Coordinates of C-alpha atoms in Angstrom, one line a residue:
M1 CA -99.5 18.2 91.4
H2 CA -102.4 18.0 93.8
A3 CA -104.2 15.3 91.9
A4 CA -101.0 13.2 91.4
C5 CA -100.2 13.3 95.2
Q6 CA -103.5 11.9 96.3
D7 CA -102.4 8.3 96.1
P8 CA -102.2 6.8 99.6
D9 CA -99.0 4.9 98.8
T10 CA -97.3 8.1 97.4
Q11 CA -98.1 9.7 100.7
R12 CA -97.0 6.7 102.7
Y13 CA -93.6 6.0 101.0
T14 CA -92.4 9.5 100.1
T15 CA -91.9 12.7 101.9
V16 CA -95.0 14.5 100.5
P17 CA -97.3 15.6 103.2
S18 CA -100.2 13.4 104.3
P19 CA -102.9 14.4 103.8
Y20 CA -101.7 16.2 100.7
E21 CA -103.7 19.4 100.4
R22 CA -104.0 21.9 97.5
R23 CA -102.0 24.4 99.5
H24 CA -99.1 22.0 99.5
A25 CA -99.0 21.9 95.7
E26 CA -99.4 25.7 95.5
E27 CA -96.4 26.1 97.9
F28 CA -94.3 23.4 96.1
I29 CA -94.3 25.0 92.6
P30 CA -92.6 28.3 93.5
R31 CA -90.3 26.5 96.0
V32 CA -88.9 24.3 93.1
A33 CA -88.0 27.5 91.2
D34 CA -86.2 28.9 94.3
Q35 CA -84.3 25.7 94.9
W36 CA -83.1 25.6 91.2
A37 CA -81.9 29.2 91.6
E38 CA -80.1 28.3 94.9
G39 CA -78.6 25.1 93.5
V40 CA -80.0 23.0 96.3
H41 CA -82.5 20.6 94.6
L42 CA -83.1 20.2 90.8
T43 CA -86.6 18.8 90.2
W44 CA -88.0 17.7 86.8
A45 CA -91.6 16.8 86.1
I46 CA -92.3 13.4 84.6
R47 CA -95.3 13.7 82.3
E48 CA -97.4 11.3 80.3
G49 CA -98.8 13.7 77.7
D50 CA -100.3 16.6 79.6
V51 CA -100.6 14.7 82.9
L52 CA -98.1 14.9 85.7
A53 CA -96.9 11.4 86.4
G54 CA -94.2 12.1 89.0
T55 CA -91.0 14.0 89.7
V56 CA -87.3 13.2 89.6
G57 CA -84.1 15.0 90.4
P58 CA -80.9 15.2 92.4
Y59 CA -81.5 16.6 95.9
R60 CA -79.3 18.1 98.6
I61 CA -76.6 18.8 96.0
D62 CA -75.5 21.9 98.0
A63 CA -74.1 19.6 100.7
G64 CA -71.5 18.0 98.3
A65 CA -73.1 14.5 98.3
G66 CA -76.6 14.6 96.9
E67 CA -79.1 11.9 96.4
L68 CA -81.5 11.0 93.6
G69 CA -85.1 11.3 94.6
Y70 CA -88.3 10.5 92.6
W71 CA -91.9 9.4 92.9
I72 CA -94.2 8.0 90.2
S73 CA -98.0 8.3 90.4
P74 CA -99.8 5.1 89.9

């Protein structure tokens, strides 16, 4: 996660923190599990082999009108 979010354009055009530090990735992983359990956001990993290439999922679904969010690593 940390390596995939180092791209300047990913940081510029998405909501990932900038600069994206290792602690952000370490906080993100357990938060995804909590959000699944709460039914708030559903995040899937997009992989190319063993490498994380991005994420995709419906977000803010608890509000009754979610949105599709994604990012793809270059």
